[in-house]
Coordinates of C-alpha atoms and ligand atoms in Angstrom, one line a residue:
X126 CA -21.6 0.2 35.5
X127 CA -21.9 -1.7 32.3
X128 CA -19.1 -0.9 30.1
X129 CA -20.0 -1.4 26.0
X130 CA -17.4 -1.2 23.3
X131 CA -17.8 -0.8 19.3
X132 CA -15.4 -0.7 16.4
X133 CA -16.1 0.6 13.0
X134 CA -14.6 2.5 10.5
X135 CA -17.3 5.1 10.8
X136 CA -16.4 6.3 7.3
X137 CA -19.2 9.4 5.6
X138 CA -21.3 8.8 8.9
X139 CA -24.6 7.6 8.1
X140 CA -28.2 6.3 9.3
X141 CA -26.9 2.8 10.0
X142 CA -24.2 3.8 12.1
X143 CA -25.9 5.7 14.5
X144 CA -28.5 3.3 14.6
X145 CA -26.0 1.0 15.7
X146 CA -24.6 3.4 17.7
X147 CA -27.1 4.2 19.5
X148 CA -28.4 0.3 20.1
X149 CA -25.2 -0.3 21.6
X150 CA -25.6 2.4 23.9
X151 CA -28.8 0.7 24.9
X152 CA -26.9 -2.0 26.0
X153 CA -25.2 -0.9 28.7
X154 CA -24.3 2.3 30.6
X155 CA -20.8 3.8 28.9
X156 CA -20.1 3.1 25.2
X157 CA -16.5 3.2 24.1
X158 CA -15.9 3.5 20.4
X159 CA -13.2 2.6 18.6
X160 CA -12.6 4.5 15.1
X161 CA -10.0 2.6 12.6
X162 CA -7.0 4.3 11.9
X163 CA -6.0 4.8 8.1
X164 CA -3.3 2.4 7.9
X165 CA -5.4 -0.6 9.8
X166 CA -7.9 0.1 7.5
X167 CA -5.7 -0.6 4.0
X168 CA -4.3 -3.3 6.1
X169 CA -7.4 -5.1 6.4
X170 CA -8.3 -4.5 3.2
X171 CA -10.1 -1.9 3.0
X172 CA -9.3 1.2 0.9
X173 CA -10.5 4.0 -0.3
X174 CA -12.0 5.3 2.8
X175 CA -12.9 9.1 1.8
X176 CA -12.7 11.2 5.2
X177 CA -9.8 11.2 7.4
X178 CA -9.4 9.5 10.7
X179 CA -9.8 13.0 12.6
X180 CA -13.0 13.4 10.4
X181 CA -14.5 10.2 11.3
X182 CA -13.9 10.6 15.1
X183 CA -15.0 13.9 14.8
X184 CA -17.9 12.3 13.4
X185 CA -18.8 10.3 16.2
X186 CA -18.2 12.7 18.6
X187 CA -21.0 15.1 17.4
X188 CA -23.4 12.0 17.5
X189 CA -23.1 12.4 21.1
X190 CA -23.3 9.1 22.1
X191 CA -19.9 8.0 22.5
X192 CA -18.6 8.1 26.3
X193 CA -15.2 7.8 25.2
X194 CA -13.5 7.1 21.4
X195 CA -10.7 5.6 21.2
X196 CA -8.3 4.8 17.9
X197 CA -8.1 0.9 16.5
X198 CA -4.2 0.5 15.2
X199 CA -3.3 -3.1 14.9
X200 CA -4.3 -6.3 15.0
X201 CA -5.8 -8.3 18.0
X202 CA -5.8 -4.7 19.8
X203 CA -9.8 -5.9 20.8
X204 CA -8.8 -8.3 23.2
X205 CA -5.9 -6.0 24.9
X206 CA -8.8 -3.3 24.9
X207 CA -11.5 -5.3 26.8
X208 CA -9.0 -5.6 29.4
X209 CA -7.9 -2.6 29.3
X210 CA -11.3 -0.6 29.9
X211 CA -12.6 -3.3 32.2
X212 CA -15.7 -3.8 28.9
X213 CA -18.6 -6.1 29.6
X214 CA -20.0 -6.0 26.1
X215 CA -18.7 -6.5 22.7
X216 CA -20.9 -5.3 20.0
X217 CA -20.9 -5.0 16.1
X218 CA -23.3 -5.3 13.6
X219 CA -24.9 -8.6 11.7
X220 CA -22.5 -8.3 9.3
X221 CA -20.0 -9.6 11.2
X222 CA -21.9 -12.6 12.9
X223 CA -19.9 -15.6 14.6
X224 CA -16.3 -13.6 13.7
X225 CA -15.9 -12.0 16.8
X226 CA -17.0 -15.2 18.6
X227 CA -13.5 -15.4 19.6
X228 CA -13.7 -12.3 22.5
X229 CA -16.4 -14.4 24.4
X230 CA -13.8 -15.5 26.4
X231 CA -12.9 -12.5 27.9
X232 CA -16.6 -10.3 27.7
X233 CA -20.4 -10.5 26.3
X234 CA -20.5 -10.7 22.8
X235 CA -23.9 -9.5 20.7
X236 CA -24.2 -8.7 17.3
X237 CA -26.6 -6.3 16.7
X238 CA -29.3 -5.7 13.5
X239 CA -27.4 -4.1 10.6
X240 CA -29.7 -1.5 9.4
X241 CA -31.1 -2.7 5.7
X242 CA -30.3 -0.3 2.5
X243 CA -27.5 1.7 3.4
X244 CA -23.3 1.4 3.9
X245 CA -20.5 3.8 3.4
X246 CA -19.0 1.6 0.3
X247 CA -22.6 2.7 -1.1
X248 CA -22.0 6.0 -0.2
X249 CA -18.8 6.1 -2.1
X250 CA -19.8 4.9 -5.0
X251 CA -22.4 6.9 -6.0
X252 CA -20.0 9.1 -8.2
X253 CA -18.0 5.6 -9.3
X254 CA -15.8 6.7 -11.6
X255 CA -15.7 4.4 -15.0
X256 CA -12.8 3.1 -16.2
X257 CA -11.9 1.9 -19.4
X258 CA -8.9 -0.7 -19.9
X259 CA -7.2 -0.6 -22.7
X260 CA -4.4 -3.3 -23.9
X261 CA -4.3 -7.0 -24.2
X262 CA -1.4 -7.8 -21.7
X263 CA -1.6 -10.8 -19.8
X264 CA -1.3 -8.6 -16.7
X265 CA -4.3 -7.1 -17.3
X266 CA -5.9 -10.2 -15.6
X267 CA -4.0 -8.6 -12.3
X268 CA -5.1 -4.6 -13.0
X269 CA -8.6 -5.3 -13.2
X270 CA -8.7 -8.0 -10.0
X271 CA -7.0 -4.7 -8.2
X272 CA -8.6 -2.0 -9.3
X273 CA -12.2 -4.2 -8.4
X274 CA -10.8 -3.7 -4.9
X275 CA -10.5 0.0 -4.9
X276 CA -13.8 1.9 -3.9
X277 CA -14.7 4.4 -6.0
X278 CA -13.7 2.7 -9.6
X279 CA -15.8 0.5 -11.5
X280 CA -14.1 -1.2 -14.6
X281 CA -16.9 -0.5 -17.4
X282 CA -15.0 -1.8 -20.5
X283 CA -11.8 -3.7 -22.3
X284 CA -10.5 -2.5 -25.6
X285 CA -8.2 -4.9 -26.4
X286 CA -6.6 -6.1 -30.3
X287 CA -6.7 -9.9 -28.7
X288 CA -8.2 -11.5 -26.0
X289 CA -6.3 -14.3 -25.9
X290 CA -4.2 -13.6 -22.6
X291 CA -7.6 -13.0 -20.8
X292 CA -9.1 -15.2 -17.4
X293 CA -13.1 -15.7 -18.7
X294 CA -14.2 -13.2 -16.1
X295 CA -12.9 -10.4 -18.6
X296 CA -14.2 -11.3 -21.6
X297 CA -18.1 -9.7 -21.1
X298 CA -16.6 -6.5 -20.5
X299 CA -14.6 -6.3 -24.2
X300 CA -16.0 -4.0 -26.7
X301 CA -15.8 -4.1 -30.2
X302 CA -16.0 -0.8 -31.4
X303 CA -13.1 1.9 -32.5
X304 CA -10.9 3.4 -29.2
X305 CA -12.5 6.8 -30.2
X306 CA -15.8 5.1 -29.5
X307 CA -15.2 3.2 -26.6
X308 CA -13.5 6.0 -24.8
X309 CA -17.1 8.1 -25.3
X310 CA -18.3 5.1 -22.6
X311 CA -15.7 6.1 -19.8
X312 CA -15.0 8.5 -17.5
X313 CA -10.7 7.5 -17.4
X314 CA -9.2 4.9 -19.1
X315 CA -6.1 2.6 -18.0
X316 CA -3.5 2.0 -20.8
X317 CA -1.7 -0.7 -21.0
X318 CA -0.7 -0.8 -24.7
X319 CA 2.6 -0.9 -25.4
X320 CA 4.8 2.6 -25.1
X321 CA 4.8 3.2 -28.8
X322 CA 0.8 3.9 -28.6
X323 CA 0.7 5.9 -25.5
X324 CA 0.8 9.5 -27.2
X325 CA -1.8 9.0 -29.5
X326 CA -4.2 7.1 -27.2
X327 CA -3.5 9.6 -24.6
X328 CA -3.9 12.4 -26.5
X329 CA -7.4 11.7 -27.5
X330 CA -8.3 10.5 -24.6
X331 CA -7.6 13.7 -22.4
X332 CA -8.7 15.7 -25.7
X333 CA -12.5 13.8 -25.0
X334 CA -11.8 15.3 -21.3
X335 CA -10.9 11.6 -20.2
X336 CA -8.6 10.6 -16.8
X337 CA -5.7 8.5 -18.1
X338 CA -3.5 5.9 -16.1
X339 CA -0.8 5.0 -18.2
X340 CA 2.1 2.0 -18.2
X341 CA 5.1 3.5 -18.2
X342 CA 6.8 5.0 -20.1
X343 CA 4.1 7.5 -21.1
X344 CA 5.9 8.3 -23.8
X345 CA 8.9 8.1 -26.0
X346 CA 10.0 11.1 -26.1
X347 CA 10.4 13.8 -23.7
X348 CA 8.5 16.4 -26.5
X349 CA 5.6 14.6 -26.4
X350 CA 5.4 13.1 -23.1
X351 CA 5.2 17.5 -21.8
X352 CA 2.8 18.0 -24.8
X353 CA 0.7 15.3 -23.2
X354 CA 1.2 16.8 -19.8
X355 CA 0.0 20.2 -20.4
X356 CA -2.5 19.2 -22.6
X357 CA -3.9 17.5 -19.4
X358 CA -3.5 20.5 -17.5
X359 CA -5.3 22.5 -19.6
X360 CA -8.3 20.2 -20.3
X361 CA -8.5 19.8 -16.3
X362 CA -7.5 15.5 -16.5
X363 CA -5.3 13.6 -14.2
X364 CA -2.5 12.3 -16.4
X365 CA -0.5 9.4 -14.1
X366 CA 2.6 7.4 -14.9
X367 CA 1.8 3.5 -13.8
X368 CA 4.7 2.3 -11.5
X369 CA 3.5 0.1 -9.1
X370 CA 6.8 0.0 -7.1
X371 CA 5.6 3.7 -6.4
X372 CA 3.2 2.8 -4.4
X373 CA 5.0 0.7 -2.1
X374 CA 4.7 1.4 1.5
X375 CA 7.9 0.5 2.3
X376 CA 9.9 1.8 -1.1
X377 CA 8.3 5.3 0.4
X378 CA 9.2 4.7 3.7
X379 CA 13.3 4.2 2.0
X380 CA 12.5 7.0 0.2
X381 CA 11.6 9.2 3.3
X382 CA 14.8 8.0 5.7
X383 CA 17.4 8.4 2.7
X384 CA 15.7 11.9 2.6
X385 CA 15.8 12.3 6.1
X386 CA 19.9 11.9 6.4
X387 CA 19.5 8.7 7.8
X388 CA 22.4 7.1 5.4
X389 CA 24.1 10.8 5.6
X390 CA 24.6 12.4 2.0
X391 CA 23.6 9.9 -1.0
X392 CA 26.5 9.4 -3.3
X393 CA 25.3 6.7 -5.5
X394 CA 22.0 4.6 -6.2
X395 CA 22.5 1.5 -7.9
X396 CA 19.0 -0.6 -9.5
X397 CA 19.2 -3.5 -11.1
X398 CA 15.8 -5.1 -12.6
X399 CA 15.9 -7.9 -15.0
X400 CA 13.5 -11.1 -16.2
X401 CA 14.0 -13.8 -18.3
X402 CA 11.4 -13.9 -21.9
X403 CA 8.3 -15.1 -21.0
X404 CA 7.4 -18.2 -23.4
X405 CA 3.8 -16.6 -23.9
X406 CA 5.5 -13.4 -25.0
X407 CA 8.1 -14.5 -27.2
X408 CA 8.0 -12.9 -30.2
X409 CA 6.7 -9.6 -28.6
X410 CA 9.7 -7.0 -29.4
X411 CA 8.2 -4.2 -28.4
X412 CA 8.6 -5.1 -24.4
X413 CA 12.5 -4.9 -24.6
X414 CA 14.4 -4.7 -21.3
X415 CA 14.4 -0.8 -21.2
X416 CA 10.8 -0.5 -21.5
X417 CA 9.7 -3.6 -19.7
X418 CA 12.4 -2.5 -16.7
X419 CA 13.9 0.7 -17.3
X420 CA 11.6 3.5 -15.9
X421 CA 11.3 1.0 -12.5
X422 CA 15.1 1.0 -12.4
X423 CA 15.1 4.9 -13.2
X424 CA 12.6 5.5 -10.6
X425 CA 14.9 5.5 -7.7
X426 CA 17.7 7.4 -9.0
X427 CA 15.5 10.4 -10.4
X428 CA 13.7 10.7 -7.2
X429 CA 16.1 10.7 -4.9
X430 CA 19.2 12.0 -7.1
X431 CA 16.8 14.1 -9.1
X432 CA 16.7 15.0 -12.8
X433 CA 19.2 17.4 -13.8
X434 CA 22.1 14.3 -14.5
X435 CA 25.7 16.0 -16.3
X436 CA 26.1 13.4 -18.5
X437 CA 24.9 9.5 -18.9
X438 CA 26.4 6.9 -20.2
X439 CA 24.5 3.7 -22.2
X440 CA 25.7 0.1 -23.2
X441 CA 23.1 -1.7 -24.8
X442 CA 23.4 -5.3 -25.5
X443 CA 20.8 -6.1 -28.6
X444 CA 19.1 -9.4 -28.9
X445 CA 17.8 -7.9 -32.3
X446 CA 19.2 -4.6 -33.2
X447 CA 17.1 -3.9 -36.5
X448 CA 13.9 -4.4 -34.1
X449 CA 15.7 -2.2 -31.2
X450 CA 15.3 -4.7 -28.8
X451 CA 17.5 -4.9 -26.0
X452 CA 18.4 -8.2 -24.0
X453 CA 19.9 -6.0 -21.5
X454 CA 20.9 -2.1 -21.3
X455 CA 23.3 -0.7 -18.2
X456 CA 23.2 3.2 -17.8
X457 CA 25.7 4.8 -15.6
X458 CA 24.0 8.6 -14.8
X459 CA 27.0 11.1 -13.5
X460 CA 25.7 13.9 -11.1
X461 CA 27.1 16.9 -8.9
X462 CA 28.7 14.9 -5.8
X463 CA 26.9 11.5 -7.0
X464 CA 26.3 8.8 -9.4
X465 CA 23.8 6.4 -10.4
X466 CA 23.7 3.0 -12.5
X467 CA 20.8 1.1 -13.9
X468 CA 21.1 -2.3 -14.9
X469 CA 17.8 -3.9 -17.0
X470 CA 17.8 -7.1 -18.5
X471 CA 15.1 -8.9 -20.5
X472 CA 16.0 -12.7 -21.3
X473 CA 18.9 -11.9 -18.8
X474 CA 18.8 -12.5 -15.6
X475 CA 20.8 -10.6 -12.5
X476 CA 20.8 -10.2 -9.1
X477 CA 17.4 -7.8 -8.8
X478 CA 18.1 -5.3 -5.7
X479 CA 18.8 -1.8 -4.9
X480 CA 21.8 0.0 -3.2
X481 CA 21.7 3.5 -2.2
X482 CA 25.2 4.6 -0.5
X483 CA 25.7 7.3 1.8
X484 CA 28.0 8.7 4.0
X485 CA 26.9 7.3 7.0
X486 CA 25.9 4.2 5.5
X487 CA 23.6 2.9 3.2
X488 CA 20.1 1.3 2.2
X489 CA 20.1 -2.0 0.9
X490 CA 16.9 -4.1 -1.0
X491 CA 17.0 -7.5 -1.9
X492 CA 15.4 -9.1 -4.6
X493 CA 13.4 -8.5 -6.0
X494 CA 13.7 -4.5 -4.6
X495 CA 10.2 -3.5 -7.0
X496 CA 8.0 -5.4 -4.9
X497 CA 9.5 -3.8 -1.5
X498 CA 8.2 -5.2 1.9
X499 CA 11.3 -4.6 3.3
X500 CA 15.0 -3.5 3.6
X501 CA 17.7 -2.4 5.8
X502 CA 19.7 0.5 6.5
X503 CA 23.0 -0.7 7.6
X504 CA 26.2 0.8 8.9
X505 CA 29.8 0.5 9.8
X506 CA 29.1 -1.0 13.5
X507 CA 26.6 -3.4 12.1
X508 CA 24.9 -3.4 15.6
X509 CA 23.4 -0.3 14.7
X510 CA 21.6 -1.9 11.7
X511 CA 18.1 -1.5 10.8
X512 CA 15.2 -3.9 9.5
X513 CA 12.4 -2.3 7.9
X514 CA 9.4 -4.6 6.9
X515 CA 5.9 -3.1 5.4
X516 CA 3.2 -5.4 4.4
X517 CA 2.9 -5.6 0.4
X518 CA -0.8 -5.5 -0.7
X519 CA -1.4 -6.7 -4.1
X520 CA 2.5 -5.7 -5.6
X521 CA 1.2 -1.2 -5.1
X522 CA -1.2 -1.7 -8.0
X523 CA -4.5 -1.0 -5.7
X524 CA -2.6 1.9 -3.9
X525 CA -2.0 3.6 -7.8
X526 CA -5.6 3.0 -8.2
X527 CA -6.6 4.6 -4.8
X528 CA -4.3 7.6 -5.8
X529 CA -5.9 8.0 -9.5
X530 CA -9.4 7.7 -7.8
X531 CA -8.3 10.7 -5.2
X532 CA -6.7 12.8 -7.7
X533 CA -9.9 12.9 -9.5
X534 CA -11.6 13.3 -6.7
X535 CA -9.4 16.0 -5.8
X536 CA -8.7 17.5 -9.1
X537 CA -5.6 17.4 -8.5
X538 CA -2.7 15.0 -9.6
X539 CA -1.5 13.1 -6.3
X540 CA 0.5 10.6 -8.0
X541 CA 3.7 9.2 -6.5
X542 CA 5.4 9.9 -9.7
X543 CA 6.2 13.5 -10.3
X544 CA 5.9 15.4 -14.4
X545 CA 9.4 15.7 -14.4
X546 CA 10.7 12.2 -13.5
X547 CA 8.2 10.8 -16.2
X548 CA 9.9 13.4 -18.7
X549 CA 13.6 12.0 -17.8
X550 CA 12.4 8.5 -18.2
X551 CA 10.6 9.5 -21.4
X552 CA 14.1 11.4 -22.6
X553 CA 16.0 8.1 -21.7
X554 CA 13.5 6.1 -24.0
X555 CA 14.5 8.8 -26.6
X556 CA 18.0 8.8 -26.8
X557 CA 17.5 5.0 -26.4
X558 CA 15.9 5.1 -29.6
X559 CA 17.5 7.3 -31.4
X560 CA 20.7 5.5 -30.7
X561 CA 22.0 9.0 -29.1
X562 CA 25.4 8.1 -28.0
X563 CA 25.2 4.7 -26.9
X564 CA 27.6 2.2 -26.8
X565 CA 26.8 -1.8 -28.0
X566 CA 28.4 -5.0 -26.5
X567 CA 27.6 -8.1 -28.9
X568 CA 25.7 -10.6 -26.9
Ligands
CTP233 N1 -23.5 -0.8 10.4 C1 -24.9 -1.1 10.6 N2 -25.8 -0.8 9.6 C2 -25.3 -0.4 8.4 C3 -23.9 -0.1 8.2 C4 -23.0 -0.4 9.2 O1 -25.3 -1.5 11.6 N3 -26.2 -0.2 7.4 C5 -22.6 -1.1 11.5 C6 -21.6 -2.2 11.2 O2 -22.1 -3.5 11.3 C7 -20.5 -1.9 12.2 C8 -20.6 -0.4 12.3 O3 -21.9 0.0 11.8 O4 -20.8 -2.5 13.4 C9 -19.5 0.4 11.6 O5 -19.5 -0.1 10.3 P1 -18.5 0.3 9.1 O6 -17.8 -0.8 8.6 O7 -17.8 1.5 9.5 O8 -19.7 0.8 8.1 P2 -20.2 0.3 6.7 O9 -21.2 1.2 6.2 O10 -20.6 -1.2 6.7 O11 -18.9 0.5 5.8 P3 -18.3 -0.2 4.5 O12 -19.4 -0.2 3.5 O13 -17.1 0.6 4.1 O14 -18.0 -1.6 4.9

């Protein structure tokens, strides 16, 4: 018996797949398909996927020409198959001639005629969803590279103030014309402006029925940032808070176990997040270390600690007071049975990690903790210490595009960031500003 085996993703089945599926049948006498599993998937690469794993197998099964299906997880898993199920043949399409060269050693390879005119990415992208930038942050350059990635979203336009922070590949896509204008071009719009624009640019945006991904904070003061909230609600928009560190694997995965028990009951979660002034940036007083840091460092402590602090207590070190900019800000937050400190520097610079403590024990994150890949839990008897390590693709920024492209999709705000954490960190920015009971240090 000739034994064939096939790997694909297998994602909205179509024409070319069973064509291929059905050529590698030919091949041999029992065709074993392997469907990729979600996580291998964004591993490789490759996101957005629309349907489910149990979807797509269940996909190939009712082709009916599958012997046996089996799942893909990890890398190099091809070889340890072939020997496995005893397979002759290896087969894939022409779009992946001369990589799987590699297996000869171990079976027949053959790559078999992709099918012309038709792919699942094109699938997808029918309904692309257009997306407006808006900002001139030298970060930008990064957001757009990312969201290219993400199936499903197609960046149509920039409306920037200045171009001057932009790589060459961006500048075609800026548009001169008024934000009312531009936003009549897209379908949901990424703001990157700085905080005190957000309200107003997202209010007419969701008001013209528009998606909005916004840099937190959303907005400045806990008023407005509901306003903009239900206003979304009602005009059937996703509103999301941007923070990439949200979309970490592994800051989820920390997340999940301190929620779990695993470091028994929390009693204190400690961030610290700092940089030094960027040259380029000098000058720019509107990025002050609460902004630029504080609703990452506050990201941790609402969402495991919750919102509903007693009392909180700010020290704010001003590098220019008249222009409210803060070289570095420490908040101690005082809760039922816990506590909380955030420390945010800007043109200060600090150990960057996070400590959550428990009863049991407690999670640790180096440096810098807002791009998690890993951590530890540790404990007493440090033999009973745990290493966690998730790969980091491109800082979470394609992962909080993936989600604002499913929430659309979905109708339904999936984001990693709940309303009410983005309405403490908006109150914080509020009291902040109106210098409600804060203490200064000279610096
Ligand atoms: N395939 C094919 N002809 C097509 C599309 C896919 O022969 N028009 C083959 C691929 O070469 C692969 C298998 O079908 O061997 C599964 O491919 P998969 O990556 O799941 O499908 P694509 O449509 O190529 O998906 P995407 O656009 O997401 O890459």
């Amino acid at each position: 018996m000739v034994k064939v085996i096939t790997y694909g993703t297998f994602d909205l089945l179509h024409f070319g797949h069973i064509n291929l599926l059905k050529k590698a049948k030919e091949l041999g006498d029992y065709l074993i398909v392997g469907v990729t599993a979600d996580d291998f998937d964004v591993r490789r690469g490759k996101l957005s996927v629309s349907q489910t794993l149990v979807d797509r197998v269940q996909a190939v099964k009712a082709t009916g020409l599958a012997d046996e299906i089996i799942i893909e997880e990890y890398e190099g898993q091809k070889i340890d198959d072939i020997k496995k199920y005893g397979v002759d043949i290896f087969t894939v399409g022409s779009d992946w001639v001369g990589k799987f060269d590699y297996l000869n050693e171990f079976c027949k390879v053959i790559y078999l005629p992709r099918t012309d005119g038709i792919s699942s990415t094109e699938e997808r992208n029918v309904n692309s969803i257009k997306v407006g930038i808006v900002g001139e942050a030298s970060y930008i350059n990064k957001y757009y590279k990312e969201c290219a990635l993400v199936n499903g979203l197609t960046v149509t336009g920039i409306h920037a103030k200045s171009t001057s922070k932009f790589d060459k590949e961006l500048l075609p896509l800026v548009k001169n014309c008024s934000y009312e204008a531009f936003l009549e071009g897209v379908d949901a719009v990424y703001i990157a402006t700085q905080p005190r624009y957000h309200y107003e640019q997202i209010k007419l945006a969701i008001a013209k029925g528009k998606h909005v991904l916004c840099e937190s904070p959303i907005s400045i003061t806990k008023q407005s940032c509901e306003e903009l909230f239900e206003l979304a609600k009602s005009k059937g928009c996703v509103l999301m808070e941007s923070i990439k560190t949200a979309h970490s694997v592994a800051y989820n995965r920390l997340l999940l176990l301190t929620k779990m028990g695993e470091i028994g009951k929390v009693v204190s979660v400690d961030a610290t997040c700092t940089s030094l002034i960027n040259i380029e940036d000098h000058g720019d007083y509107d990025w002050n270390s609460l902004y630029e840091w504080g609703p990452t460092a506050m990201l941790p402590v609402f969402q495991i600690l919750g919102s509903n602090y007693k009392s909180k207590n700010v020290i704010v070190g001003y590098l220019d007071k008249e222009k409210n900019f803060d070289g570095f800000t420490k908040i101690s937050f005082l809760y039922d049975g816990a506590v909380a400190s955030i420390k945010v520097g800007k043109g200060i610079k600090s150990e960057g990690e996070l400590v959550i403590s428990g009863t049991k024990g407690y999670v640790y994150v180096p440096a810098p903790w807002w791009k998690t890949d890993y951590f530890e839990i540790r404990y007493e008897d440090s033999t009973k210490n745990k290493r966690f390590f998730y790969q980091l693709e491109g800082e979470g920024i394609r992962h909080q595009f993936v989600s604002f492209a499913k929430s659309i999709a979905l109708n339904r705000n999936i984001s990693y960031i709940s309303a009410e954490t983005s309405m403490s960190i908006a109150k914080v920015c509020e009291d902040f500003n109106d210098k409600n009971g804060i203490e200064t240090i000279e610096l």
